[in-house]
Coordinates of C-alpha atoms in Angstrom, one line a residue:
Chain A
M1 CA -0.2 -38.2 -10.8
Q2 CA -0.6 -40.8 -8.2
T3 CA 1.7 -43.3 -9.9
G4 CA 4.9 -41.8 -8.6
G5 CA 3.7 -41.7 -5.0
P6 CA 3.6 -38.7 -2.7
S7 CA 7.3 -38.0 -2.7
M8 CA 7.4 -37.7 -6.5
R9 CA 4.5 -35.4 -6.4
K10 CA 6.2 -33.3 -3.8
M11 CA 9.3 -33.1 -5.9
A12 CA 7.3 -32.1 -9.0
F13 CA 5.7 -29.3 -7.0
T14 CA 9.0 -28.2 -5.7
L15 CA 10.4 -28.0 -9.2
L16 CA 7.3 -26.1 -10.4
W17 CA 7.8 -23.6 -7.6
I18 CA 11.5 -23.1 -8.5
V19 CA 10.4 -22.2 -12.0
I20 CA 7.6 -19.9 -10.8
A21 CA 9.8 -18.1 -8.4
L22 CA 12.6 -17.6 -10.9
L23 CA 10.2 -16.2 -13.5
Y24 CA 8.2 -14.2 -11.2
L25 CA 11.0 -12.7 -9.3
F26 CA 13.1 -12.0 -12.4
P27 CA 12.5 -8.2 -12.4
Y28 CA 13.7 -8.1 -8.8
T29 CA 16.7 -10.3 -9.5
W30 CA 17.6 -8.2 -12.5
M31 CA 17.4 -5.1 -10.3
V32 CA 19.8 -6.5 -7.8
L33 CA 22.2 -7.7 -10.5
T34 CA 22.2 -4.3 -12.1
A35 CA 23.5 -2.8 -8.9
F36 CA 26.7 -4.8 -9.3
R37 CA 27.1 -4.5 -13.0
N38 CA 29.1 -2.1 -15.1
P39 CA 26.7 -0.1 -17.3
I40 CA 28.2 -1.7 -20.4
D41 CA 27.2 -5.1 -19.1
T42 CA 23.7 -3.9 -18.2
L43 CA 23.2 -2.7 -21.8
A44 CA 24.6 -6.0 -23.1
K45 CA 22.1 -7.7 -20.8
K46 CA 24.7 -10.1 -19.4
F47 CA 23.8 -12.6 -16.7
I48 CA 27.4 -13.5 -16.1
F49 CA 29.6 -10.5 -15.4
A50 CA 32.5 -9.2 -13.3
P51 CA 30.8 -7.5 -10.3
T52 CA 31.6 -4.0 -9.5
L53 CA 30.7 -1.6 -6.7
D54 CA 30.9 1.4 -8.9
G55 CA 27.2 2.0 -8.6
F56 CA 27.4 2.2 -4.8
R57 CA 30.5 4.4 -5.1
T58 CA 28.5 6.8 -7.4
I59 CA 25.5 7.1 -5.1
F60 CA 27.5 7.5 -1.8
I61 CA 30.5 9.5 -3.0
E62 CA 29.4 11.5 -6.0
S63 CA 25.9 12.1 -4.8
Q64 CA 24.6 12.4 -1.3
F65 CA 22.5 9.3 -1.2
Q66 CA 23.2 8.7 2.5
K67 CA 21.4 12.0 3.3
Y68 CA 18.2 10.6 1.7
L69 CA 18.6 7.3 3.5
I70 CA 19.0 9.0 6.9
N71 CA 16.0 11.2 6.1
S72 CA 14.0 8.0 5.4
I73 CA 15.1 6.4 8.6
L74 CA 14.4 9.6 10.6
T75 CA 11.0 9.8 9.0
A76 CA 9.8 6.3 9.0
T77 CA 10.9 5.4 12.6
P78 CA 9.2 8.3 14.4
T79 CA 6.1 7.8 12.3
T80 CA 6.0 4.1 13.4
V81 CA 6.4 5.0 17.1
L82 CA 3.9 7.8 16.9
V83 CA 1.3 5.8 15.1
V84 CA 1.5 2.9 17.5
C85 CA 1.3 5.3 20.5
L86 CA -1.8 7.0 19.0
A87 CA -3.5 3.9 17.6
A88 CA -3.1 1.5 20.6
P89 CA -5.2 3.5 23.1
A90 CA -7.8 4.2 20.4
A91 CA -8.0 0.6 19.3
Y92 CA -8.2 -0.5 23.0
S93 CA -11.0 1.9 23.6
L94 CA -12.9 0.7 20.5
A95 CA -12.4 -3.0 21.3
M96 CA -13.0 -3.1 25.1
L97 CA -14.3 0.2 26.5
N98 CA -16.7 1.8 24.0
K99 CA -17.3 -0.9 21.5
R100 CA -20.0 1.0 19.7
S101 CA -18.3 4.3 19.3
R102 CA -20.1 4.8 15.9
V103 CA -18.8 8.2 15.0
F104 CA -15.1 7.4 15.6
L105 CA -15.4 4.0 13.9
A106 CA -17.1 5.5 10.8
S107 CA -14.6 8.4 10.6
V108 CA -11.6 5.9 10.7
L109 CA -13.2 3.9 7.9
I110 CA -13.9 6.9 5.8
A111 CA -10.4 8.4 6.4
R112 CA -9.0 5.1 5.2
M113 CA -10.7 5.4 1.9
V114 CA -9.8 9.1 1.2
P115 CA -7.1 9.2 -1.6
G116 CA -3.9 11.0 -0.6
V117 CA -4.1 13.4 -3.5
A118 CA -7.4 14.8 -2.2
I119 CA -5.7 16.4 0.8
L120 CA -2.4 17.1 -0.8
I121 CA -3.0 20.7 -1.9
P122 CA -4.5 22.0 1.4
L123 CA -1.7 20.3 3.3
Y124 CA 0.9 21.9 0.9
L125 CA -0.6 25.3 1.3
A126 CA -0.9 25.0 5.1
A127 CA 2.7 23.7 5.4
A128 CA 3.9 26.6 3.1
K129 CA 2.1 29.2 5.2
A130 CA 3.4 27.8 8.5
G131 CA 7.0 27.6 7.1
L132 CA 6.9 23.8 7.5
L133 CA 7.8 22.8 3.9
D134 CA 10.9 20.6 3.5
R135 CA 10.8 19.5 7.2
R136 CA 10.9 15.9 8.4
T137 CA 8.5 16.8 11.2
T138 CA 5.9 17.7 8.6
L139 CA 6.3 14.3 6.9
V140 CA 6.1 12.5 10.2
I141 CA 2.8 14.1 11.1
V142 CA 1.2 13.6 7.7
Y143 CA 2.4 9.9 7.4
S144 CA 1.2 9.3 11.0
A145 CA -2.3 10.5 10.1
F146 CA -2.2 8.5 6.9
N147 CA -1.3 5.3 8.6
L148 CA -3.5 5.8 11.6
P149 CA -6.8 4.4 10.3
F150 CA -5.4 1.1 9.2
A151 CA -3.3 0.8 12.4
V152 CA -6.4 1.4 14.6
W153 CA -8.4 -1.1 12.6
L154 CA -5.6 -3.7 12.7
L155 CA -5.0 -3.3 16.4
R156 CA -8.6 -3.4 17.3
G157 CA -8.8 -6.9 15.9
F158 CA -5.9 -8.0 18.1
F159 CA -7.4 -6.4 21.2
R160 CA -10.8 -8.0 20.5
E161 CA -9.2 -11.4 21.1
I162 CA -8.4 -10.6 24.7
P163 CA -11.2 -11.8 27.0
A164 CA -13.1 -9.0 28.7
E165 CA -13.0 -10.9 32.0
L166 CA -9.3 -10.1 32.2
R167 CA -9.9 -6.4 32.2
E168 CA -12.7 -6.7 34.7
A169 CA -10.6 -8.7 37.1
A170 CA -7.8 -6.1 36.9
I171 CA -10.3 -3.4 37.7
V172 CA -11.6 -5.3 40.7
D173 CA -8.0 -5.6 41.9
G174 CA -7.8 -1.8 41.9
C175 CA -6.1 -1.0 38.6
S176 CA -7.1 2.2 36.8
E177 CA -8.1 2.0 33.2
W178 CA -4.7 3.3 32.2
Q179 CA -2.9 0.6 34.3
V180 CA -5.1 -2.1 32.8
F181 CA -4.2 -0.9 29.3
A182 CA -0.5 -0.4 29.9
R183 CA 0.4 -3.2 32.2
V184 CA -2.2 -6.0 31.6
V185 CA -3.6 -5.7 28.0
L186 CA -0.7 -4.2 26.0
P187 CA 1.8 -6.9 26.8
L188 CA -0.7 -9.5 25.5
V189 CA -0.9 -7.9 22.0
T190 CA 2.8 -7.8 21.3
G191 CA 2.2 -9.7 18.0
G192 CA -0.3 -7.1 17.0
L193 CA 2.0 -4.3 17.8
V194 CA 4.8 -5.9 15.7
A195 CA 2.4 -6.4 12.8
T196 CA 1.2 -2.9 12.9
S197 CA 4.7 -1.5 13.2
V198 CA 5.9 -3.5 10.2
F199 CA 3.0 -2.2 8.1
V200 CA 3.4 1.4 9.2
F201 CA 7.2 1.3 8.7
I202 CA 6.9 -0.1 5.2
G203 CA 4.1 2.4 4.3
A204 CA 6.2 5.4 5.6
W205 CA 9.4 4.1 4.0
N206 CA 7.8 3.7 0.6
E207 CA 5.8 6.9 0.5
F208 CA 6.4 9.1 -2.5
L209 CA 3.6 11.5 -3.3
F210 CA 3.7 13.6 -0.1
A211 CA 7.5 13.5 0.0
L212 CA 7.5 14.8 -3.6
A213 CA 5.1 17.6 -2.8
L214 CA 6.2 18.6 0.7
T215 CA 10.0 18.4 0.5
Q216 CA 12.7 19.9 -1.7
S217 CA 16.1 18.9 -0.6
D218 CA 16.6 19.0 3.2
A219 CA 14.0 16.5 4.1
A220 CA 13.7 14.6 0.9
T221 CA 13.5 10.8 1.4
S222 CA 15.2 8.0 -0.5
P223 CA 12.3 7.1 -2.9
L224 CA 12.8 10.6 -4.3
A225 CA 16.5 10.1 -4.7
V226 CA 16.3 7.6 -7.6
I227 CA 14.8 10.3 -9.8
G228 CA 18.1 12.2 -9.7
F229 CA 20.0 9.4 -11.5
R230 CA 17.7 9.7 -14.5
N231 CA 18.6 13.1 -15.9
E232 CA 19.4 14.9 -19.1
Y233 CA 22.8 13.2 -19.3
G234 CA 21.2 9.8 -19.6
V235 CA 20.4 7.0 -17.3
Q236 CA 23.0 5.9 -14.8
W237 CA 21.9 2.3 -14.5
G238 CA 24.6 1.2 -12.0
A239 CA 23.6 4.1 -9.7
I240 CA 19.9 3.4 -10.1
G241 CA 20.4 -0.3 -9.4
A242 CA 22.5 0.5 -6.3
A243 CA 20.0 3.0 -5.0
A244 CA 17.1 0.6 -5.7
V245 CA 18.9 -2.1 -3.7
M246 CA 19.6 0.3 -0.8
I247 CA 16.0 1.5 -0.7
S248 CA 14.3 -1.8 -1.1
T249 CA 16.5 -4.1 0.9
P250 CA 15.3 -2.8 4.3
V251 CA 11.7 -3.4 3.5
V252 CA 12.3 -6.7 1.8
A253 CA 14.3 -8.0 4.7
F254 CA 11.7 -6.7 7.1
A255 CA 8.9 -8.4 5.2
V256 CA 10.7 -11.7 4.9
I257 CA 11.8 -11.8 8.5
M258 CA 8.5 -10.6 9.9
Q259 CA 6.5 -12.7 7.4
K260 CA 4.6 -14.4 10.1
Y261 CA 3.4 -11.2 11.6
L262 CA 2.8 -9.6 8.2
V263 CA 0.6 -12.5 7.1
R264 CA -1.3 -12.5 10.3
G265 CA -1.8 -8.8 10.2
L266 CA -2.9 -8.8 6.6
T267 CA -5.4 -11.6 6.9
M268 CA -6.7 -10.0 10.1
G269 CA -7.0 -6.6 8.5
A270 CA -8.1 -7.7 5.1
V271 CA -10.3 -10.6 5.8
K272 CA -11.9 -10.1 9.2
G273 CA -12.4 -6.4 8.2
Chain B
M1 CA -12.1 12.9 46.0
S2 CA -11.5 13.5 42.4
S3 CA -14.4 14.3 40.1
A4 CA -13.7 11.1 38.1
A5 CA -14.3 9.0 41.1
S6 CA -17.5 10.7 42.0
L7 CA -19.1 9.7 38.7
N8 CA -20.8 6.3 38.5
P9 CA -18.7 3.6 37.0
R10 CA -20.5 3.5 33.7
D11 CA -20.0 7.2 33.1
R12 CA -16.5 6.9 34.3
S13 CA -15.6 4.2 31.8
R14 CA -17.3 6.2 29.0
R15 CA -15.2 9.2 29.8
V16 CA -12.0 7.1 29.9
A17 CA -13.0 5.6 26.5
L18 CA -13.3 9.0 25.0
L19 CA -10.0 10.1 26.5
F20 CA -8.3 7.1 24.9
L21 CA -9.7 8.0 21.5
L22 CA -9.0 11.7 21.8
P23 CA -5.3 11.8 20.6
A24 CA -6.0 9.7 17.5
A25 CA -9.2 11.7 16.8
M26 CA -7.3 15.0 17.0
V27 CA -4.6 13.9 14.5
L28 CA -7.3 12.6 12.1
A29 CA -9.2 15.9 12.3
L30 CA -6.0 17.9 11.8
I31 CA -4.8 16.0 8.7
Y32 CA -8.1 15.0 7.1
L33 CA -11.1 17.0 8.3
G34 CA -9.3 20.4 8.3
P35 CA -7.8 20.1 4.8
M36 CA -11.0 18.6 3.4
L37 CA -13.1 21.5 4.6
F38 CA -10.5 24.0 3.4
A39 CA -10.5 22.2 0.0
L40 CA -14.3 22.5 -0.1
K41 CA -14.1 26.2 0.4
A42 CA -11.3 26.7 -2.1
S43 CA -13.1 24.6 -4.7
F44 CA -15.7 27.4 -5.0
T45 CA -13.2 30.1 -5.8
A46 CA -11.2 31.1 -8.9
W47 CA -8.0 30.7 -7.0
V48 CA -4.9 30.3 -9.2
M49 CA -1.7 30.6 -7.2
T50 CA 0.0 32.8 -9.8
S51 CA -2.6 35.5 -9.7
P52 CA -2.8 37.2 -6.2
G53 CA -6.2 38.0 -4.8
S54 CA -7.9 35.3 -6.9
E55 CA -8.6 33.2 -3.8
D56 CA -11.3 35.7 -2.7
I57 CA -13.2 35.5 -6.0
Y58 CA -16.2 33.1 -5.5
I59 CA -17.5 31.5 -8.6
G60 CA -20.0 29.1 -7.2
G61 CA -20.0 25.6 -8.7
E62 CA -18.1 26.7 -11.9
N63 CA -15.0 24.6 -11.1
Y64 CA -17.2 21.5 -10.7
T65 CA -19.2 22.1 -13.9
D66 CA -16.0 22.8 -15.8
I67 CA -14.4 19.6 -14.7
L68 CA -17.4 17.5 -15.2
A69 CA -17.7 18.9 -18.8
S70 CA -14.0 18.5 -19.6
R71 CA -12.8 15.6 -21.8
E72 CA -9.5 15.4 -19.8
F73 CA -11.4 14.5 -16.6
W74 CA -13.5 11.8 -18.2
S75 CA -10.4 10.4 -19.9
A76 CA -8.7 10.2 -16.5
V77 CA -11.8 8.5 -15.0
R78 CA -11.7 6.0 -17.9
V79 CA -8.0 5.3 -17.5
T80 CA -8.4 4.9 -13.7
V81 CA -11.3 2.4 -14.2
I82 CA -9.5 0.4 -16.9
Y83 CA -6.3 0.4 -14.9
A84 CA -8.0 -0.7 -11.6
L85 CA -10.3 -3.3 -13.2
S86 CA -7.8 -5.0 -15.4
S87 CA -5.2 -5.0 -12.7
I88 CA -7.6 -6.6 -10.2
V89 CA -8.9 -9.2 -12.6
C90 CA -5.3 -10.3 -13.6
G91 CA -4.0 -10.1 -10.0
L92 CA -6.9 -12.0 -8.6
T93 CA -6.6 -14.8 -11.2
L94 CA -2.8 -15.1 -10.9
G95 CA -2.9 -14.7 -7.1
T96 CA -5.6 -17.5 -6.8
T97 CA -3.5 -19.8 -9.0
F98 CA -0.4 -19.1 -6.8
A99 CA -2.4 -19.7 -3.6
L100 CA -3.7 -23.0 -4.9
L101 CA -0.2 -24.1 -5.9
L102 CA 1.1 -23.0 -2.6
D103 CA -1.5 -25.1 -0.8
A104 CA 0.1 -28.3 -2.3
E105 CA 2.7 -30.2 -0.4
F106 CA 6.3 -29.5 -1.5
H107 CA 9.8 -28.8 -0.1
F108 CA 10.7 -25.4 1.3
R109 CA 7.1 -24.2 1.2
S110 CA 7.5 -21.4 3.8
F111 CA 10.7 -20.3 2.0
F112 CA 8.8 -19.9 -1.3
R113 CA 5.9 -18.2 0.4
S114 CA 8.4 -15.7 1.9
I115 CA 10.2 -14.8 -1.2
M116 CA 7.0 -14.5 -3.3
I117 CA 5.9 -11.5 -1.2
I118 CA 9.0 -9.5 -2.2
P119 CA 7.3 -7.5 -5.0
M120 CA 4.5 -6.5 -2.7
V121 CA 6.7 -4.6 -0.4
I122 CA 9.3 -3.1 -2.8
T123 CA 9.2 0.7 -2.9
P124 CA 6.8 1.7 -5.7
S125 CA 9.0 4.5 -6.9
V126 CA 11.8 2.0 -7.3
I127 CA 9.5 -0.3 -9.3
G128 CA 8.4 2.6 -11.6
I129 CA 12.0 3.6 -12.3
F130 CA 13.1 0.0 -12.8
W131 CA 10.4 -1.3 -15.0
K132 CA 11.4 1.5 -17.4
L133 CA 14.6 -0.4 -17.9
L134 CA 12.7 -3.6 -18.5
Y135 CA 10.4 -1.9 -21.0
E136 CA 13.0 0.1 -22.9
E137 CA 12.4 -0.4 -26.6
D138 CA 16.0 -1.0 -27.9
S139 CA 18.0 -1.7 -24.8
G140 CA 15.2 -3.2 -22.6
V141 CA 15.3 -6.7 -21.1
F142 CA 11.8 -7.7 -22.2
N143 CA 12.5 -7.0 -25.8
A144 CA 15.9 -8.8 -25.5
V145 CA 14.0 -11.9 -24.4
L146 CA 11.5 -11.5 -27.3
T147 CA 14.3 -11.1 -29.8
S148 CA 16.1 -14.2 -28.5
L149 CA 12.9 -16.1 -29.0
N150 CA 12.8 -14.8 -32.6
L151 CA 9.7 -12.7 -31.8
P152 CA 9.2 -9.1 -32.9
K153 CA 10.0 -6.3 -30.5
V154 CA 7.2 -4.5 -28.7
S155 CA 7.1 -0.7 -28.1
W156 CA 5.9 -1.2 -24.5
L157 CA 5.4 2.5 -23.7
N158 CA 3.8 3.8 -26.9
L159 CA 0.2 5.0 -27.4
D160 CA -1.4 1.6 -27.5
M161 CA 0.8 -0.3 -25.1
A162 CA 1.4 2.2 -22.3
L163 CA -1.8 1.4 -20.4
P164 CA -1.4 -2.4 -20.6
S165 CA 2.2 -1.9 -19.6
I166 CA 1.4 0.0 -16.4
V167 CA -1.3 -2.7 -15.6
A168 CA 1.3 -5.4 -16.0
M169 CA 3.7 -3.7 -13.6
D170 CA 0.9 -3.2 -11.1
V171 CA -0.2 -6.9 -11.4
W172 CA 3.4 -7.9 -10.8
Q173 CA 3.5 -6.0 -7.6
T174 CA 0.0 -6.8 -6.2
T175 CA -0.4 -10.5 -7.1
P176 CA 1.3 -11.5 -3.8
F177 CA -1.3 -9.6 -1.9
F178 CA -4.1 -11.7 -3.5
M179 CA -2.0 -14.8 -3.1
L180 CA -1.5 -14.2 0.7
V181 CA -5.2 -13.4 1.4
I182 CA -6.5 -16.3 -0.6
F183 CA -3.9 -18.6 0.8
A184 CA -5.1 -17.6 4.3
G185 CA -8.6 -18.5 3.1
L186 CA -7.5 -21.9 2.0
Q187 CA -5.8 -22.5 5.3
A188 CA -9.0 -21.7 7.1
M189 CA -11.0 -24.2 5.1
D190 CA -12.7 -27.2 6.6
R191 CA -10.9 -30.1 5.0
S192 CA -13.3 -32.7 6.2
M193 CA -15.8 -31.5 3.6
V194 CA -13.2 -31.9 0.8
D195 CA -12.4 -35.4 2.1
A196 CA -16.1 -36.3 2.2
A197 CA -16.7 -35.1 -1.3
K198 CA -13.6 -37.1 -2.5
V199 CA -15.1 -40.2 -0.9
D200 CA -18.3 -39.5 -2.8
G201 CA -16.2 -39.5 -6.0
A202 CA -16.1 -35.8 -6.8
T203 CA -13.5 -34.8 -9.5
A204 CA -10.9 -32.2 -8.9
T205 CA -12.8 -29.7 -11.0
Q206 CA -16.0 -30.4 -9.1
L207 CA -14.2 -30.0 -5.8
F208 CA -12.9 -26.6 -6.8
R209 CA -16.1 -25.4 -8.4
Y210 CA -18.5 -26.4 -5.6
I211 CA -16.4 -26.4 -2.4
T212 CA -13.2 -24.5 -2.6
L213 CA -14.3 -21.5 -4.8
P214 CA -17.5 -20.7 -2.8
H215 CA -15.4 -20.8 0.4
L216 CA -12.9 -18.4 -1.1
V217 CA -15.4 -15.8 -2.5
P218 CA -15.5 -13.7 0.7
Y219 CA -11.7 -13.5 0.8
M220 CA -11.6 -12.6 -2.9
L221 CA -14.2 -9.9 -2.4
I222 CA -12.4 -8.3 0.5
A223 CA -9.0 -8.4 -1.2
T224 CA -10.6 -7.0 -4.4
S225 CA -12.2 -4.1 -2.5
F226 CA -8.9 -3.1 -0.8
R227 CA -7.0 -3.3 -4.0
A228 CA -9.7 -1.3 -5.8
I229 CA -9.4 1.5 -3.4
A230 CA -5.6 1.4 -3.4
A231 CA -5.4 1.2 -7.2
M232 CA -7.6 4.3 -7.7
G233 CA -5.1 6.3 -5.6
D234 CA -1.9 4.9 -7.2
F235 CA 0.6 7.5 -8.2
D236 CA 4.3 6.8 -7.8
K237 CA 4.8 3.8 -10.0
I238 CA 2.8 5.3 -12.9
W239 CA 4.3 8.8 -12.5
L240 CA 7.8 7.5 -12.7
L241 CA 7.2 5.0 -15.5
T242 CA 5.2 7.1 -17.9
G243 CA 4.5 10.4 -16.3
G244 CA 0.9 10.0 -17.3
G245 CA 1.8 9.8 -21.0
P246 CA 2.1 9.3 -23.9
G247 CA -0.5 12.1 -24.3
A248 CA -2.9 11.3 -21.5
R249 CA -3.0 7.6 -22.1
T250 CA -1.9 6.7 -18.6
T251 CA -3.2 9.8 -16.8
T252 CA -5.3 8.5 -13.9
I253 CA -7.4 10.8 -11.7
T254 CA -4.5 11.1 -9.2
I255 CA -2.0 12.1 -11.9
F256 CA -4.6 14.5 -13.4
A257 CA -5.1 16.1 -10.0
Y258 CA -1.4 16.3 -9.3
K259 CA -0.7 17.9 -12.7
T260 CA -3.5 20.4 -12.3
G261 CA -2.2 21.3 -8.8
F262 CA 1.5 21.4 -9.3
S263 CA 2.1 22.5 -12.8
A264 CA -0.9 24.8 -13.4
F265 CA -1.2 25.8 -9.8
D266 CA -4.9 26.1 -10.2
I267 CA -6.0 25.6 -6.6
G268 CA -9.7 26.1 -7.3
R269 CA -9.9 23.4 -9.9
T270 CA -7.5 21.0 -8.1
T271 CA -9.6 21.1 -4.9
A272 CA -12.7 20.5 -6.9
I273 CA -11.1 17.5 -8.6
A274 CA -10.1 16.3 -5.2
W275 CA -13.6 16.5 -3.9
I276 CA -15.1 14.8 -7.0
F277 CA -12.5 12.1 -6.5
V278 CA -13.3 11.6 -2.8
V279 CA -17.0 11.2 -3.7
I280 CA -16.2 8.7 -6.5
V281 CA -13.9 6.6 -4.2
L282 CA -16.4 6.7 -1.3
V283 CA -19.3 5.7 -3.5
A284 CA -17.3 3.0 -5.1
S285 CA -16.1 1.7 -1.7
S286 CA -19.5 2.1 0.0
P287 CA -20.4 -1.6 -0.1
L288 CA -17.1 -2.4 1.7
L289 CA -17.5 0.6 4.1
Y290 CA -21.0 -0.6 4.9
R291 CA -20.0 -4.2 5.4
L292 CA -17.0 -3.3 7.6
F293 CA -19.1 -0.9 9.7
K294 CA -22.0 -3.4 10.1
N295 CA -19.7 -6.2 11.1
A296 CA -17.9 -4.0 13.6
M297 CA -21.2 -3.0 15.1
A298 CA -22.5 -6.5 15.3
E299 CA -19.5 -7.9 17.1
R300 CA -19.9 -9.5 20.5

């Protein structure tokens, strides 16, 4: 390998990565292409084809896909805000005020491990009894609780990197704990807040099980909408492709743009524990 | 003077600490603790939603003994274990390979790293629906590729292939997670050791076996634990690709619980399954729980 020198080696690896990326991302590429293909071209498995926007026309005009998209936005966004508002003080407390809050720490960890399906039936019954089925508010509350343990854990890692002396100095200067938190410490963990928000947003945007059980039509989110295009009349591939692109593009764009934060958050949450 | 100011500083900060934790604790209690306790109570009843009054009939541990004696439950446990284990083994192997390849020097490295994480974040329900198109026996893309290579078609979603097929779909989605975590591990490695070993004449295999791999083991373990927990709870992809079928070949515990709850409306049994499931997951994740908790307690 050394014979060609470092630049040859670099080129070889670049070529290898082009091949890996093409093969590995093939299902995704195919999905995006399907959105712009006529069904007949999809069945013929054509790579070269005359692009059409029929799929998008179907989902937005013949079906009410925009309603589901709006529901998704109006569910995932408040969830993200709520989770950050709840998790940040808790994580701050765990990292700087009461580092050995055993009970809370243990319950956060255990909650993180509980599978969603385990609390699904009780939540369904409670929501039905309270007349809260098929409401976005219900999803926001459930999603918030679901994302809270990871958010607390992640943010705690970021808060821990702030020197304790900073807080002590602010206290000496006459700040209350709340002021220290809101004005001194919080601005220093912006990266952590971004990472947490990205994770929570993606989690809430992609959620399916609770949306399936707790909504019918008014509050149904876009991951549910794709099912509608696979019905007894056959599979509308153009529509499914278009819907798939509309649903996945926001999270894919988010992840690629916020990659730096995502990676930092992941390694922090996953590796440091 | 307010009562907070009259306390000594230590008590005051403890009180503030609890106040900061309170909102999060309340939400966790509302959505986890309440439902879990409710489920525990319901799991000892003969509650079926279609027969009114059945929620007050207490039958002791009958739901639990029934489930633990049923073939369907153990089949679901088996499917879950095979699914999670094989997905992790493949994802870890492929993810490590990608991470090592990503660690080399080449053009547009950060671009490739960015696009490789795409499958990780795509909405699982979209993946479930879409992989069905890829797996379709006559019109599917995978079989078209096989045919063009003069290979026989595969019935991807039949009795024998359905489980491997859902595993393959999951591996595709989760490999980037392993790649990212292990790549982070590689970046955190002390390169001077590698250089020193190179000077001493170590081969590439020796370098990997005795230096790189031991360094990566903790990263692999943590990534594996997180994936194991997530895989046990997987629902959307599998539900939309196979619906748990054919037969019960891809019915995991989650799908089993969902079916019992939402097609049979058997609340007593479903809540009992939920509790058994929670116990299984907590026991399986106890090494990770213990490690995370111990580390957190030992900090600073």
